[in-house]
Amino acid sequence: MSTIELAAVTRWYGNVVAVNDVTMTIGPGVTGLLGPNGAGKSTLLHMISGFLAPSRGTLTVGGAPAWHNPDIYRTLGLVPERDSVYAALTGTDFVRSTAKLHQLPDVGAATARAIDMVELADAADRRISTYSKGMRQRIKVAAAMVHDPGILLLDEPFNGMDPRQRLQMMDLLDKLGAEGRTILFSSHILEEVERLSGTIQVIVAGRLAASGDFRAIRRLMTSRPHVFSVRTSDDRLLGATLLGRPAVTGVELTAKGLLVRANDYGAFCRELAVLARKHDIRLLELLPSDESLESVFAYLLAS
Amino acid sequence: MSGMFNGTVASITLRATLGRKRALLFGVPAVILILVTLALKASHPATSDWPSLILGDFGFTVVVPLTALIIGGSVLGAEIDDGSIVHLLATPVCRSTVIMTKFAVAAALTMVLAAGSELVSGVIATGGATKLVMALFVGALAGSVIYNALFIMISAATTRAIAVGLLYVLVWEGLLGNFVSGARILSIGHYSLGIANAIAHDSALHAGLSLTTAVVMGAIVTVAALGVAIQRLASFSLRGDAV
């Protein structure tokens, strides 16, 4: 009942393909949907939450199609990315209204439980318009969880939060995942996903670039070829020396110094220091030149 | 969830609508109508037909539609624009119930403000609760219902609901409806005039449609507009990634 299944799901807007032939199964526990901005994460979440029709492929939530099927919301909670809630309502009113819309048998108890879960009882009777960003996110989670769904979807839940609020939200999602719920959240920040999820789905340019255990994918990310920009007191000598090292796969002499390609991040950094000392070369600058998340994702896609 | 009206949706809609700054505009057309009536009453116009002209033509083709546009646009369009509608739609409530409830809230608010101002202005203009005043009040009630159905449909169909609605009020109701006789069959202002004239029998109302035509066409427009709005909301989509 708590499984999300996508089979060859594609979504396009006119001539632009936003999500391309994605097949994945997401089960209980916390799963991170990782990818750079514009990769297709939100489009995927919108399709899973029934707010966007797939152009092709099949998508089911708890065995039922998500599109044109409001019944899925009996087992699914959604925390949208936009910071838009009914600001004129108090936190309690917002959560209670959601409980009523779900026709829960004990609205009061469900409301109190959901507000306690996000630790907002002290501020629950204040208008949402007076809440901080983090409090708004938590009240959205409370409303999404008021009917005790087996599946919770969160679109960029940490955007705009300060570090303390992030930790609180991470602890909450950890707890919900440990209870056996299916928690799927999207993020473009590697560290957020690293902290939270054992399982990740990496989306790059609308395609599923990597899927599975976070540690294995993280290893793949760190063992990829790296490019460093190096400036020293004797670039030519250092370049010639580096070419003999197994960790280095290429050296280019440029007007600004050396451009070094290494296949082992750690080994290169250790050897560079040793070689520079041995040949009495002064290191002036060492910069990793391809450390953007996009380049990491691009490598995953290529491999 | 069965039923076409949901009290919780109505309560959220009412509080969210009245909680926005835009709510300050709801009463502006009504206040203008009352001020114009007071000014005309004080200036003693030569023609005795002025209450019918002002409260009929101006009231039904400007005051009622503008009030309905601002309110109808707020109950649905504003929630779609700011994304808060997602919290309502991510529940098992039927989309038809959402539309019908929001329509009921918008029509009721418009009735209070627009039809209420017609009533107050009518009493000021004629000096009492005359047959003309009651006719204008009933016409305004009907207009509040039909205009809101149209503007809720526009809110569900486009993200530029206020601009499209304003264009409709100014061009269709303000110009074509009054100067092109064939356009009256599709003018909500003329449905209201037709209904009011059936009660008041006042030639100064310039009613271009019979009661039967006005009621039938008004019902068709209302049902069709709400049907389209329900269908549009059922296919409501979110777009997220920059593509």
Coordinates of C-alpha atoms in Angstrom, one line a residue:
Chain A
M1 CA 0.0 0.0 0.0
S2 CA 3.0 2.3 0.5
T3 CA 4.8 1.8 -2.7
I4 CA 5.3 4.3 -5.5
E5 CA 5.9 2.7 -8.9
L6 CA 6.9 4.5 -12.1
A7 CA 7.3 2.5 -15.3
A8 CA 8.9 4.3 -18.3
V9 CA 7.4 7.6 -17.2
T10 CA 7.9 10.6 -19.6
R11 CA 6.6 14.1 -19.4
W12 CA 7.1 16.8 -22.0
Y13 CA 6.0 20.4 -22.4
G14 CA 5.8 21.1 -26.1
N15 CA 9.1 20.2 -27.5
V16 CA 10.9 20.1 -24.2
V17 CA 11.3 16.8 -22.3
A18 CA 11.2 17.4 -18.6
V19 CA 11.2 13.8 -17.4
N20 CA 12.5 11.1 -19.8
D21 CA 11.7 7.4 -19.5
V22 CA 12.0 7.1 -15.7
T23 CA 11.4 3.7 -14.1
M24 CA 11.7 3.4 -10.4
T25 CA 10.1 1.8 -7.3
I26 CA 10.1 3.6 -4.0
G27 CA 9.2 1.7 -0.9
P28 CA 9.1 2.3 2.9
G29 CA 11.9 4.4 4.4
V30 CA 13.4 7.8 3.5
T31 CA 14.3 8.2 -0.2
G32 CA 16.0 11.3 -1.5
L33 CA 15.4 12.6 -5.0
L34 CA 18.6 14.4 -5.8
G35 CA 19.5 16.5 -8.8
P36 CA 20.4 20.0 -9.9
N37 CA 17.8 22.7 -10.3
G38 CA 15.7 22.2 -13.4
A39 CA 16.6 18.5 -13.6
G40 CA 13.0 17.3 -13.4
K41 CA 12.6 16.5 -9.6
S42 CA 9.6 18.7 -9.1
T43 CA 8.0 17.5 -12.3
L44 CA 8.4 13.9 -11.0
L45 CA 7.0 14.8 -7.6
H46 CA 4.0 16.6 -9.2
M47 CA 3.3 13.5 -11.3
I48 CA 3.6 11.2 -8.2
S49 CA 1.3 13.5 -6.2
G50 CA -1.4 13.5 -8.9
F51 CA -0.9 17.1 -9.9
L52 CA 0.5 16.4 -13.4
A53 CA -0.3 13.8 -16.0
P54 CA 2.5 11.7 -17.4
S55 CA 2.8 12.2 -21.1
R56 CA 3.7 8.5 -21.4
G57 CA 4.3 5.6 -19.1
T58 CA 2.4 4.4 -16.0
L59 CA 2.6 5.8 -12.5
T60 CA 0.9 4.3 -9.5
V61 CA 0.7 5.2 -5.8
G62 CA -0.3 2.3 -3.6
G63 CA -1.3 0.4 -6.7
A64 CA -3.7 3.1 -8.0
P65 CA -3.0 5.7 -10.7
A66 CA -2.2 9.1 -9.3
W67 CA -3.6 11.3 -12.1
H68 CA -7.4 12.2 -11.8
N69 CA -7.7 10.1 -8.7
P70 CA -8.3 12.2 -5.5
D71 CA -8.7 9.0 -3.6
I72 CA -4.9 8.6 -3.4
Y73 CA -4.8 11.4 -0.9
R74 CA -6.3 9.1 1.7
T75 CA -2.9 7.4 1.8
L76 CA -0.7 10.2 0.6
G77 CA 0.4 13.5 2.2
L78 CA 2.0 16.3 0.2
V79 CA 4.2 19.1 1.3
P80 CA 4.6 21.4 -1.7
E81 CA 7.6 23.5 -2.3
R82 CA 5.9 26.9 -2.6
D83 CA 5.6 28.7 0.7
S84 CA 1.9 29.2 0.2
V85 CA -0.4 28.3 3.0
Y86 CA -3.7 29.9 4.2
A87 CA -1.9 32.7 6.1
A88 CA -5.1 34.1 7.6
L89 CA -5.7 30.9 9.5
T90 CA -4.0 29.8 12.7
G91 CA -1.8 26.7 12.7
T92 CA -4.5 24.8 14.5
D93 CA -7.3 25.9 12.2
F94 CA -5.2 24.9 9.1
V95 CA -4.5 21.4 10.4
R96 CA -8.0 21.0 11.8
S97 CA -9.5 22.0 8.4
T98 CA -7.4 19.5 6.6
A99 CA -8.5 16.8 9.1
K100 CA -12.2 17.7 8.4
L101 CA -11.6 17.5 4.7
H102 CA -10.3 14.0 5.2
Q103 CA -13.5 13.3 7.2
L104 CA -11.5 11.9 10.1
P105 CA -13.5 10.4 12.9
D106 CA -11.8 12.3 15.7
V107 CA -10.7 15.6 14.2
G108 CA -9.5 17.1 17.5
A109 CA -7.3 14.2 18.4
A110 CA -5.8 14.0 14.9
T111 CA -5.1 17.7 14.9
A112 CA -3.4 17.6 18.3
R113 CA -1.3 14.5 17.3
A114 CA -0.1 16.1 14.1
I115 CA 0.8 19.4 15.7
D116 CA 2.6 17.6 18.5
M117 CA 4.5 15.6 15.9
V118 CA 6.0 18.7 14.4
E119 CA 6.5 20.3 17.9
L120 CA 4.5 23.4 17.1
A121 CA 2.0 23.2 20.0
D122 CA 3.2 26.5 21.5
A123 CA 2.6 28.5 18.3
A124 CA -0.4 26.5 17.0
D125 CA -2.9 29.3 17.9
R126 CA -1.0 32.0 16.2
R127 CA -1.9 33.1 12.6
I128 CA 0.3 31.3 10.1
S129 CA 1.2 34.8 8.6
T130 CA 3.3 35.3 11.8
Y131 CA 5.3 32.1 11.4
S132 CA 8.9 31.8 10.3
K133 CA 9.8 29.8 7.2
G134 CA 10.7 26.8 9.2
M135 CA 7.5 26.9 11.2
R136 CA 5.5 27.2 8.0
Q137 CA 7.2 24.1 6.6
R138 CA 6.4 22.2 9.8
I139 CA 2.8 23.2 9.9
K140 CA 2.6 22.1 6.2
V141 CA 4.0 18.7 7.3
A142 CA 1.5 18.5 10.2
A143 CA -1.4 19.1 7.7
A144 CA 0.0 16.6 5.3
M145 CA 0.4 14.0 8.1
V146 CA -2.9 14.7 9.9
H147 CA -4.6 11.6 8.3
D148 CA -1.6 9.4 9.1
P149 CA -0.7 8.6 5.5
G150 CA 1.7 5.8 4.6
I151 CA 3.3 8.0 2.0
L152 CA 4.7 11.5 2.4
L153 CA 6.1 13.6 -0.5
L154 CA 8.1 16.7 0.2
D155 CA 9.3 19.1 -2.5
E156 CA 12.6 20.8 -1.5
P157 CA 11.5 20.8 2.2
F158 CA 14.8 22.5 3.4
N159 CA 14.7 25.5 1.1
G160 CA 15.1 28.7 3.1
M161 CA 15.5 27.0 6.5
D162 CA 18.2 27.9 8.9
P163 CA 20.6 25.1 10.1
R164 CA 18.6 24.5 13.3
Q165 CA 15.3 24.2 11.4
R166 CA 17.0 21.9 8.9
L167 CA 18.1 19.6 11.7
Q168 CA 14.6 19.5 13.3
M169 CA 13.1 18.7 9.9
M170 CA 15.7 16.0 9.2
D171 CA 15.0 14.4 12.6
L172 CA 11.3 14.4 11.9
L173 CA 11.7 12.8 8.5
D174 CA 14.1 10.2 10.0
K175 CA 11.5 9.4 12.6
L176 CA 8.7 9.1 10.1
G177 CA 10.8 6.9 7.8
A178 CA 11.7 4.6 10.8
E179 CA 8.0 4.1 11.5
G180 CA 7.7 2.3 8.1
R181 CA 6.3 5.1 6.0
T182 CA 7.4 5.9 2.5
I183 CA 9.1 9.3 2.6
L184 CA 10.2 10.8 -0.6
F185 CA 11.8 14.3 -0.6
S186 CA 13.6 16.2 -3.3
S187 CA 16.7 18.3 -2.9
H188 CA 19.5 19.8 -5.0
I189 CA 21.9 19.7 -2.0
L190 CA 24.0 16.6 -1.6
E191 CA 24.6 17.1 2.1
E192 CA 20.9 17.1 2.9
V193 CA 20.4 13.8 1.1
E194 CA 23.6 12.4 2.6
R195 CA 22.4 13.2 6.1
L196 CA 18.9 11.8 5.6
S197 CA 18.6 9.0 3.3
G198 CA 20.0 5.5 2.8
T199 CA 18.4 5.4 -0.7
I200 CA 18.6 8.0 -3.4
Q201 CA 17.4 8.5 -6.9
V202 CA 19.6 10.9 -8.8
I203 CA 17.8 12.8 -11.6
V204 CA 19.9 14.7 -14.2
A205 CA 18.4 16.4 -17.3
G206 CA 15.1 14.5 -16.8
R207 CA 16.7 11.1 -16.7
L208 CA 17.4 8.7 -13.8
A209 CA 21.2 8.9 -13.6
A210 CA 21.7 6.7 -10.5
S211 CA 19.6 4.8 -8.1
G212 CA 20.2 2.8 -5.0
D213 CA 22.2 2.9 -1.8
F214 CA 23.6 6.4 -1.1
R215 CA 27.1 5.2 0.0
A216 CA 27.7 3.3 -3.2
I217 CA 26.7 6.3 -5.3
R218 CA 28.8 8.6 -3.1
R219 CA 31.8 6.4 -3.8
L220 CA 31.2 6.6 -7.5
M221 CA 31.0 10.4 -7.1
T222 CA 34.3 10.7 -5.2
S223 CA 36.2 8.2 -7.4
R224 CA 35.4 10.0 -10.7
P225 CA 38.2 11.9 -12.5
H226 CA 38.9 15.3 -11.1
V227 CA 40.4 18.4 -12.7
F228 CA 42.6 20.7 -10.7
S229 CA 44.0 24.1 -11.6
V230 CA 47.5 24.4 -10.1
R231 CA 49.8 27.5 -10.1
T232 CA 53.4 27.1 -8.7
S233 CA 56.8 28.6 -8.8
D234 CA 57.8 26.1 -11.6
D235 CA 54.8 24.8 -13.5
R236 CA 56.8 23.1 -16.2
L237 CA 58.9 21.0 -13.8
L238 CA 55.9 20.1 -11.7
G239 CA 53.9 19.1 -14.8
A240 CA 56.7 16.8 -16.0
T241 CA 57.0 15.2 -12.5
L242 CA 53.2 14.7 -12.1
L243 CA 53.0 12.9 -15.5
G244 CA 54.9 10.0 -14.0
R245 CA 52.5 9.4 -11.2
P246 CA 49.7 6.8 -11.5
A247 CA 47.1 9.0 -9.9
V248 CA 47.5 11.6 -12.7
T249 CA 46.0 10.9 -16.1
G250 CA 46.9 14.2 -17.9
V251 CA 48.6 17.5 -17.5
E252 CA 48.1 20.6 -19.6
L253 CA 50.3 23.7 -19.5
T254 CA 48.3 26.9 -19.8
A255 CA 49.0 30.6 -19.5
K256 CA 47.5 30.6 -16.0
G257 CA 49.4 27.5 -14.8
L258 CA 48.7 23.7 -14.9
L259 CA 45.5 21.9 -15.6
V260 CA 45.8 18.5 -14.0
R261 CA 43.5 15.5 -14.5
A262 CA 43.6 13.0 -11.7
N263 CA 41.6 9.7 -11.3
D264 CA 42.1 9.6 -7.5
Y265 CA 41.3 12.7 -5.5
G266 CA 43.0 11.7 -2.3
A267 CA 46.2 10.1 -3.9
F268 CA 46.7 13.2 -6.1
C269 CA 46.4 15.6 -3.2
R270 CA 48.9 13.6 -1.1
E271 CA 51.4 13.2 -3.9
L272 CA 51.3 16.8 -5.0
A273 CA 52.5 17.9 -1.6
V274 CA 55.3 15.3 -1.5
L275 CA 56.5 16.1 -5.1
A276 CA 56.5 19.9 -4.5
R277 CA 58.6 19.5 -1.4
K278 CA 61.0 17.1 -3.0
H279 CA 61.6 19.3 -6.0
D280 CA 61.6 22.5 -4.0
I281 CA 58.5 23.9 -5.9
R282 CA 56.4 26.4 -4.2
L283 CA 52.6 25.8 -4.5
L284 CA 50.9 29.2 -5.1
E285 CA 47.3 28.0 -5.9
L286 CA 45.4 24.7 -6.0
L287 CA 41.8 24.8 -7.1
P288 CA 39.4 21.9 -8.0
S289 CA 37.9 23.2 -11.2
D290 CA 35.0 20.9 -11.7
E291 CA 33.4 20.6 -8.2
S292 CA 30.0 21.9 -9.1
L293 CA 27.2 19.6 -8.4
E294 CA 26.2 19.7 -12.1
S295 CA 29.6 18.2 -13.0
V296 CA 29.1 15.5 -10.5
F297 CA 25.7 14.7 -11.9
A298 CA 27.0 14.9 -15.5
Y299 CA 29.6 12.3 -14.6
L300 CA 27.0 10.0 -13.0
L301 CA 24.9 10.3 -16.1
A302 CA 27.8 9.5 -18.4
S303 CA 28.8 6.5 -16.3
Chain B
M1 CA -16.8 13.1 -0.2
S2 CA -20.4 13.5 -1.5
G3 CA -22.5 16.7 -1.7
M4 CA -22.0 19.8 -3.7
F5 CA -21.3 22.1 -0.7
N6 CA -18.6 21.6 1.9
G7 CA -18.7 23.7 5.0
T8 CA -15.0 23.4 5.7
V9 CA -14.1 24.5 2.1
A10 CA -16.5 27.4 2.5
S11 CA -15.0 28.4 5.9
I12 CA -11.4 28.3 4.5
T13 CA -12.4 30.2 1.4
L14 CA -14.2 32.9 3.3
R15 CA -11.4 33.4 5.8
A16 CA -8.7 33.3 3.1
T17 CA -10.6 35.6 0.9
L18 CA -11.4 38.2 3.6
G19 CA -7.9 37.9 5.0
R20 CA -6.3 39.2 1.8
K21 CA -5.6 42.9 1.2
R22 CA -7.7 42.6 -2.0
A23 CA -10.7 42.3 0.3
L24 CA -10.5 46.1 0.8
L25 CA -11.5 46.4 -2.9
F26 CA -14.7 44.3 -2.6
G27 CA -16.9 47.2 -1.5
V28 CA -15.4 49.9 -3.8
P29 CA -17.9 49.5 -6.7
A30 CA -20.8 49.4 -4.1
V31 CA -19.6 52.6 -2.4
I32 CA -19.2 54.3 -5.8
L33 CA -22.8 53.4 -6.7
I34 CA -24.1 54.8 -3.5
L35 CA -22.0 58.0 -3.8
V36 CA -23.2 58.6 -7.4
T37 CA -26.8 58.1 -6.3
L38 CA -26.4 60.5 -3.5
A39 CA -24.8 63.1 -5.8
L40 CA -27.6 62.7 -8.4
K41 CA -30.3 62.9 -5.8
A42 CA -28.7 66.1 -4.4
S43 CA -28.4 67.7 -7.9
H44 CA -32.1 67.1 -8.7
P45 CA -31.7 65.9 -12.4
A46 CA -34.3 67.1 -14.9
T47 CA -35.2 63.6 -16.0
S48 CA -37.2 61.4 -13.6
D49 CA -35.7 58.2 -15.2
W50 CA -32.3 58.6 -13.7
P51 CA -32.7 55.9 -11.0
S52 CA -33.5 53.3 -13.6
L53 CA -30.6 54.4 -15.8
I54 CA -28.0 54.5 -13.1
L55 CA -29.1 51.5 -11.1
G56 CA -30.0 49.5 -14.2
D57 CA -27.4 50.2 -16.9
F58 CA -24.5 51.3 -14.6
G59 CA -25.4 49.0 -11.8
F60 CA -25.9 45.8 -13.8
T61 CA -23.1 46.3 -16.4
V62 CA -20.4 47.9 -14.1
V63 CA -21.1 47.6 -10.4
V64 CA -22.3 44.0 -10.1
P65 CA -19.8 42.6 -12.6
L66 CA -16.8 44.5 -11.1
T67 CA -17.8 43.3 -7.6
A68 CA -18.2 39.7 -8.9
L69 CA -14.9 39.9 -10.7
I70 CA -12.9 41.0 -7.7
I71 CA -14.6 38.5 -5.4
G72 CA -14.9 35.6 -7.9
G73 CA -11.3 36.1 -8.8
S74 CA -10.3 36.0 -5.1
V75 CA -12.1 32.9 -4.1
L76 CA -10.3 30.7 -6.7
G77 CA -7.9 32.7 -8.8
A78 CA -5.9 34.1 -5.9
E79 CA -5.5 30.7 -4.4
I80 CA -4.3 29.2 -7.7
D81 CA -1.9 32.1 -8.2
D82 CA -0.3 31.8 -4.7
G83 CA -0.4 28.0 -4.7
S84 CA -2.5 27.6 -1.6
I85 CA -5.2 25.7 -3.6
V86 CA -2.9 22.7 -3.5
H87 CA -3.6 22.2 0.2
L88 CA -7.3 21.9 -0.6
L89 CA -6.9 19.7 -3.6
A90 CA -4.5 17.3 -1.9
T91 CA -7.5 15.9 0.0
P92 CA -10.2 13.4 -1.2
V93 CA -12.7 16.3 -1.6
C94 CA -14.3 16.2 -5.1
R95 CA -13.1 19.0 -7.4
S96 CA -16.8 19.7 -8.2
T97 CA -17.5 20.3 -4.5
V98 CA -14.6 22.7 -4.4
I99 CA -15.9 24.7 -7.3
M100 CA -19.6 24.7 -6.2
T101 CA -18.6 25.7 -2.7
K102 CA -16.4 28.5 -3.8
F103 CA -19.1 29.7 -6.2
A104 CA -21.6 29.8 -3.4
V105 CA -19.3 31.8 -1.2
A106 CA -18.5 34.3 -4.0
A107 CA -22.1 34.6 -5.1
A108 CA -23.2 35.3 -1.5
L109 CA -20.5 37.9 -0.9
T110 CA -21.4 39.6 -4.2
M111 CA -25.1 39.6 -3.3
V112 CA -24.4 41.3 0.0
L113 CA -22.2 44.0 -1.5
A114 CA -23.5 44.5 -5.0
A115 CA -27.2 43.7 -4.7
G116 CA -27.1 45.3 -1.2
S117 CA -25.8 48.5 -2.7
E118 CA -28.5 48.4 -5.4
L119 CA -31.1 48.1 -2.7
V120 CA -29.6 51.0 -0.6
S121 CA -29.1 53.2 -3.7
G122 CA -32.6 52.4 -4.9
V123 CA -34.1 53.4 -1.6
I124 CA -32.1 56.7 -1.6
A125 CA -33.0 57.4 -5.3
T126 CA -36.7 56.7 -5.1
G127 CA -37.3 57.5 -1.4
G128 CA -38.5 54.0 -0.4
A129 CA -38.8 50.3 -1.1
T130 CA -40.7 50.8 -4.4
K131 CA -41.5 48.2 -7.0
L132 CA -38.5 49.5 -9.0
V133 CA -36.2 49.1 -6.1
M134 CA -37.2 45.5 -5.5
A135 CA -36.9 44.7 -9.2
L136 CA -33.4 46.1 -9.3
F137 CA -32.5 44.1 -6.2
V138 CA -33.8 40.8 -7.7
G139 CA -32.0 41.6 -11.0
A140 CA -28.8 42.3 -9.0
L141 CA -29.2 39.0 -7.1
A142 CA -29.5 37.1 -10.4
G143 CA -26.5 39.0 -11.9
S144 CA -24.4 38.1 -8.8
V145 CA -25.0 34.4 -9.4
I146 CA -24.4 34.4 -13.2
Y147 CA -21.4 36.8 -13.2
N148 CA -19.7 34.7 -10.5
A149 CA -20.1 31.5 -12.4
L150 CA -18.4 33.1 -15.4
F151 CA -15.6 34.6 -13.4
I152 CA -14.9 31.4 -11.5
M153 CA -14.7 29.6 -14.8
I154 CA -12.2 32.3 -16.1
S155 CA -10.2 31.9 -12.9
A156 CA -10.0 28.1 -13.4
A157 CA -9.1 28.5 -17.0
T158 CA -6.5 31.2 -17.1
T159 CA -3.8 32.7 -14.8
R160 CA -4.8 36.2 -16.0
A161 CA -8.4 36.0 -14.7
I162 CA -8.6 39.6 -13.6
A163 CA -7.3 41.0 -16.9
V164 CA -9.6 38.8 -19.0
G165 CA -12.6 39.5 -16.7
L166 CA -12.0 43.2 -16.9
L167 CA -11.8 43.1 -20.6
Y168 CA -15.1 41.2 -20.7
V169 CA -16.8 43.7 -18.4
L170 CA -15.5 46.8 -20.3
V171 CA -15.8 45.6 -23.9
W172 CA -18.6 43.1 -23.9
E173 CA -20.9 44.3 -21.2
G174 CA -19.9 48.0 -21.4
L175 CA -19.8 48.5 -25.1
L176 CA -21.1 45.6 -27.2
G177 CA -24.0 44.7 -24.8
N178 CA -25.3 48.2 -24.9
F179 CA -24.7 49.2 -28.5
V180 CA -25.0 45.9 -30.5
S181 CA -28.5 44.5 -30.1
G182 CA -27.4 41.0 -31.1
A183 CA -24.9 40.8 -28.3
R184 CA -27.6 41.2 -25.7
I185 CA -28.4 37.5 -25.9
L186 CA -25.0 36.8 -24.4
S187 CA -24.9 39.8 -22.0
I188 CA -25.3 39.0 -18.3
G189 CA -26.1 42.6 -17.6
H190 CA -29.1 42.2 -20.0
Y191 CA -30.2 39.0 -18.2
S192 CA -30.4 41.1 -15.0
L193 CA -32.2 43.9 -16.8
G194 CA -34.7 41.5 -18.3
I195 CA -35.5 40.0 -14.9
A196 CA -35.8 43.4 -13.3
N197 CA -38.0 44.7 -16.0
A198 CA -40.4 41.7 -15.7
I199 CA -41.0 42.9 -12.1
A200 CA -40.9 46.7 -12.6
H201 CA -42.3 47.0 -16.2
D202 CA -40.2 50.2 -16.6
S203 CA -39.2 51.2 -20.1
A204 CA -36.4 53.3 -18.7
L205 CA -34.5 50.1 -17.8
H206 CA -33.9 49.5 -21.5
A207 CA -34.4 45.8 -21.1
G208 CA -33.6 44.1 -24.4
L209 CA -34.6 40.5 -23.4
S210 CA -37.8 39.0 -22.2
L211 CA -38.0 37.3 -18.7
T212 CA -38.0 33.8 -20.3
T213 CA -35.0 34.5 -22.5
A214 CA -33.1 36.1 -19.6
V215 CA -33.8 33.3 -17.2
V216 CA -33.1 30.5 -19.6
M217 CA -29.9 32.1 -21.0
G218 CA -28.8 32.9 -17.4
A219 CA -29.3 29.3 -16.4
I220 CA -27.4 28.0 -19.4
V221 CA -24.5 30.3 -18.9
T222 CA -24.3 29.5 -15.2
V223 CA -24.4 25.7 -15.7
A224 CA -22.0 25.8 -18.6
A225 CA -19.5 28.0 -16.9
L226 CA -19.5 25.9 -13.7
G227 CA -19.2 22.8 -15.8
V228 CA -16.1 24.1 -17.5
A229 CA -14.7 25.3 -14.2
I230 CA -15.1 21.8 -12.6
Q231 CA -13.5 20.2 -15.6
R232 CA -10.6 22.7 -15.6
L233 CA -10.0 22.2 -11.8
A234 CA -10.2 18.4 -12.2
S235 CA -7.2 18.7 -14.6
F236 CA -5.4 21.3 -12.4
S237 CA -1.6 20.8 -12.9
L238 CA 1.5 22.1 -11.2
R239 CA 4.6 23.0 -13.2
G240 CA 7.8 23.0 -11.2
D241 CA 11.1 22.6 -13.0
A242 CA 12.3 25.4 -15.3
V243 CA 11.9 23.8 -18.7

